[in-house]
Tab-separated table of C-alpha atoms in Angstrom:
chain	number	residue	atom	x	y	z
A	1	MET	CA	12.535	16.152	-6.280
A	2	ALA	CA	9.184	17.248	-4.862
A	3	LYS	CA	9.175	19.721	-1.955
A	4	ASN	CA	7.254	17.250	0.231
A	5	THR	CA	8.072	13.576	-0.229
A	6	ILE	CA	7.154	10.499	1.773
A	7	CYS	CA	10.285	8.703	2.941
A	8	VAL	CA	9.835	4.974	3.470
A	9	TRP	CA	12.547	3.056	5.335
A	10	TYR	CA	13.571	-0.340	3.976
A	11	ASP	CA	16.108	-2.814	5.256
A	12	LYS	CA	17.880	-3.186	1.912
A	13	ASP	CA	15.251	-3.663	-0.803
A	14	ALA	CA	14.008	-0.151	-1.619
A	15	GLU	CA	14.768	-0.539	-5.315
A	16	ASP	CA	12.974	-3.898	-5.588
A	17	ALA	CA	9.953	-2.477	-3.754
A	18	ALA	CA	9.866	0.639	-5.939
A	19	ARG	CA	10.020	-1.460	-9.114
A	20	PHE	CA	7.191	-3.691	-7.858
A	21	TYR	CA	5.015	-0.656	-7.080
A	22	ALA	CA	5.757	0.848	-10.495
A	23	GLU	CA	4.698	-2.386	-12.208
A	24	THR	CA	1.564	-2.770	-10.065
A	25	PHE	CA	-0.053	0.663	-9.768
A	26	PRO	CA	-0.897	3.210	-12.470
A	27	GLU	CA	0.782	6.619	-12.253
A	28	SER	CA	3.778	4.930	-10.620
A	29	SER	CA	7.417	4.982	-11.640
A	30	VAL	CA	10.997	4.618	-10.463
A	31	GLY	CA	13.219	7.685	-10.682
A	32	ALA	CA	16.784	8.176	-9.529
A	33	VAL	CA	18.635	5.359	-7.821
A	34	MET	CA	21.413	6.776	-5.634
A	35	HIS	CA	24.352	4.776	-4.351
A	36	ALA	CA	26.103	5.340	-1.037
A	37	PRO	CA	29.206	7.499	-1.456
A	38	GLY	CA	30.835	5.714	1.503
A	39	ASP	CA	30.296	2.949	4.014
A	40	PHE	CA	27.440	3.413	6.489
A	41	PRO	CA	26.253	1.441	9.536
A	42	ASP	CA	24.223	-1.126	7.559
A	43	GLY	CA	25.896	-0.981	4.153
A	44	LYS	CA	28.935	-0.359	2.047
A	45	GLN	CA	30.036	2.253	-0.429
A	46	GLY	CA	28.260	1.653	-3.734
A	47	ASP	CA	25.177	-0.021	-2.214
A	48	VAL	CA	21.812	1.399	-3.252
A	49	LEU	CA	21.000	3.931	-0.538
A	50	VAL	CA	18.097	6.044	-1.836
A	51	VAL	CA	15.503	5.369	-4.538
A	52	GLU	CA	13.113	8.033	-5.798
A	53	PHE	CA	9.758	6.584	-6.830
A	54	THR	CA	6.128	7.505	-7.319
A	55	VAL	CA	3.168	5.398	-6.157
A	56	ALA	CA	-0.195	6.283	-7.700
A	57	GLY	CA	0.952	9.859	-8.215
A	58	ILE	CA	2.503	10.306	-4.748
A	59	PRO	CA	6.254	11.065	-4.696
A	60	CYS	CA	8.261	8.865	-2.347
A	61	ILE	CA	11.816	8.089	-1.406
A	62	GLY	CA	12.936	4.633	-0.369
A	63	LEU	CA	15.831	4.672	2.073
A	64	ASN	CA	17.850	1.496	2.592
A	65	GLY	CA	18.600	2.159	6.243
A	66	GLY	CA	19.035	-1.383	7.507
A	67	PRO	CA	17.031	-3.457	9.984
A	68	THR	CA	16.875	-0.893	12.810
A	69	PHE	CA	13.312	0.348	12.196
A	70	LYS	CA	10.315	-1.833	11.341
A	71	HIS	CA	7.074	-0.888	9.615
A	72	SER	CA	3.698	-0.810	11.316
A	73	GLU	CA	0.103	-0.180	10.370
A	74	ALA	CA	0.575	3.379	11.652
A	75	PHE	CA	1.652	4.152	8.067
A	76	SER	CA	-0.112	2.762	5.007
A	77	PHE	CA	-0.785	3.548	1.405
A	78	GLN	CA	-4.505	3.706	0.672
A	79	ILE	CA	-5.450	2.806	-2.886
A	80	SER	CA	-8.990	3.669	-3.971
A	81	THR	CA	-10.516	1.165	-6.370
A	82	GLU	CA	-13.484	1.443	-8.709
A	83	ASP	CA	-14.750	-2.137	-8.684
A	84	GLN	CA	-14.080	-5.712	-7.580
A	85	GLU	CA	-11.791	-6.409	-10.528
A	86	GLU	CA	-9.455	-3.550	-9.599
A	87	THR	CA	-9.667	-4.455	-5.904
A	88	ASP	CA	-8.744	-8.056	-6.688
A	89	ARG	CA	-5.901	-7.047	-9.005
A	90	TYR	CA	-4.106	-4.912	-6.391
A	91	TRP	CA	-4.872	-7.199	-3.460
A	92	ASN	CA	-3.677	-10.280	-5.333
A	93	ALA	CA	-0.538	-8.510	-6.567
A	94	ILE	CA	0.478	-7.531	-3.033
A	95	VAL	CA	-0.548	-10.712	-1.216
A	96	GLY	CA	0.565	-12.979	-4.067
A	97	ASN	CA	4.058	-11.435	-4.115
A	98	GLY	CA	5.027	-12.589	-0.638
A	99	GLY	CA	2.638	-10.283	1.230
A	100	GLN	CA	-0.035	-11.136	3.748
A	101	GLU	CA	-3.717	-10.496	4.260
A	102	SER	CA	-5.019	-8.535	7.193
A	103	GLU	CA	-8.493	-7.293	8.129
A	104	CYS	CA	-10.926	-4.731	6.674
A	105	GLY	CA	-9.175	-4.226	3.342
A	106	TRP	CA	-5.645	-4.049	4.757
A	107	CYS	CA	-2.717	-6.141	3.599
A	108	LYS	CA	1.070	-5.954	3.815
A	109	ASP	CA	3.576	-6.309	1.035
A	110	LYS	CA	6.619	-8.537	1.429
A	111	TRP	CA	8.648	-5.544	2.655
A	112	GLY	CA	6.212	-4.977	5.544
A	113	ILE	CA	4.505	-1.878	4.111
A	114	SER	CA	0.776	-1.749	4.866
A	115	TRP	CA	-1.747	-1.106	2.117
A	116	GLN	CA	-5.444	-0.353	2.295
A	117	ILE	CA	-7.158	-1.541	-0.875
A	118	THR	CA	-10.387	0.400	-0.528
A	119	PRO	CA	-13.269	0.276	-2.996
A	120	ARG	CA	-14.885	3.641	-3.594
A	121	VAL	CA	-18.305	2.162	-2.696
A	122	LEU	CA	-17.134	1.689	0.903
A	123	MET	CA	-15.883	5.267	1.261
A	124	GLU	CA	-19.075	6.599	-0.328
A	125	ALA	CA	-21.146	4.659	2.221
A	126	MET	CA	-19.064	6.044	5.074
A	127	ALA	CA	-19.490	9.597	3.742
A	128	VAL	CA	-23.288	9.207	3.646
A	129	GLY	CA	-23.291	8.406	7.339
A	130	GLY	CA	-26.221	7.157	9.367
A	131	ALA	CA	-27.707	3.687	9.007
A	132	GLU	CA	-26.203	3.163	5.553
A	133	ALA	CA	-22.675	3.788	6.822
A	134	LYS	CA	-23.298	1.563	9.826
A	135	ARG	CA	-24.461	-1.352	7.659
A	136	ALA	CA	-21.499	-1.010	5.285
A	137	PHE	CA	-19.085	-0.676	8.208
A	138	GLU	CA	-20.475	-3.753	9.937
A	139	ALA	CA	-20.201	-5.756	6.708
A	140	MET	CA	-16.594	-4.610	6.219
A	141	MET	CA	-15.623	-5.622	9.751
A	142	HIS	CA	-16.031	-9.302	8.779
A	143	MET	CA	-13.880	-9.094	5.645
A	144	LYS	CA	-10.232	-9.354	4.753
A	145	LYS	CA	-10.291	-8.246	1.100
A	146	ILE	CA	-13.314	-5.990	0.589
A	147	ASP	CA	-16.227	-7.594	-1.254
A	148	VAL	CA	-17.799	-4.826	-3.352
A	149	ALA	CA	-21.079	-6.717	-3.888
A	150	ALA	CA	-21.478	-7.341	-0.145
A	151	ILE	CA	-20.838	-3.668	0.650
A	152	THR	CA	-23.328	-2.590	-2.031
A	153	LYS	CA	-25.906	-5.007	-0.611
A	154	ALA	CA	-25.290	-3.743	2.933
A	155	ARG	CA	-25.697	-0.141	1.787
A	156	ARG	CA	-29.158	-0.991	0.418
A	157	GLY	CA	-30.088	-2.863	3.572
A	158	ASP	CA	-30.695	-6.145	1.722
């Protein structure tokens, strides 16, 4: 186990979520699946309690803690993409698997985890700053899934 690991709380589907992430994102995998050694407030002995997994190289733990705590946009995974094809692939995988679209490149998976599917061209524009960043930012503000061609056009001022 890594010294610093992101712990993500799930109601009861940590293993399903981890397997979905491992199938969807490169450098992702499912590690140990640990079962509860005894009954706990929202589960029974033998239920999956903790799942070790990696998402795009980041070590995580999924904890099946029950319905007490809900996810919010205050935590999200941000996935950097190279082009529209990669952006579409991740966006469609998340939204098409029971997730939902949001604004400005954000979406949620069916477990309520927020994802930012962010093309590199957008982050490069923001890093440049000035008028170029402003144009790209204003274009992004009208999008759900990021349109790489529209951001590229905005960067140029077309």
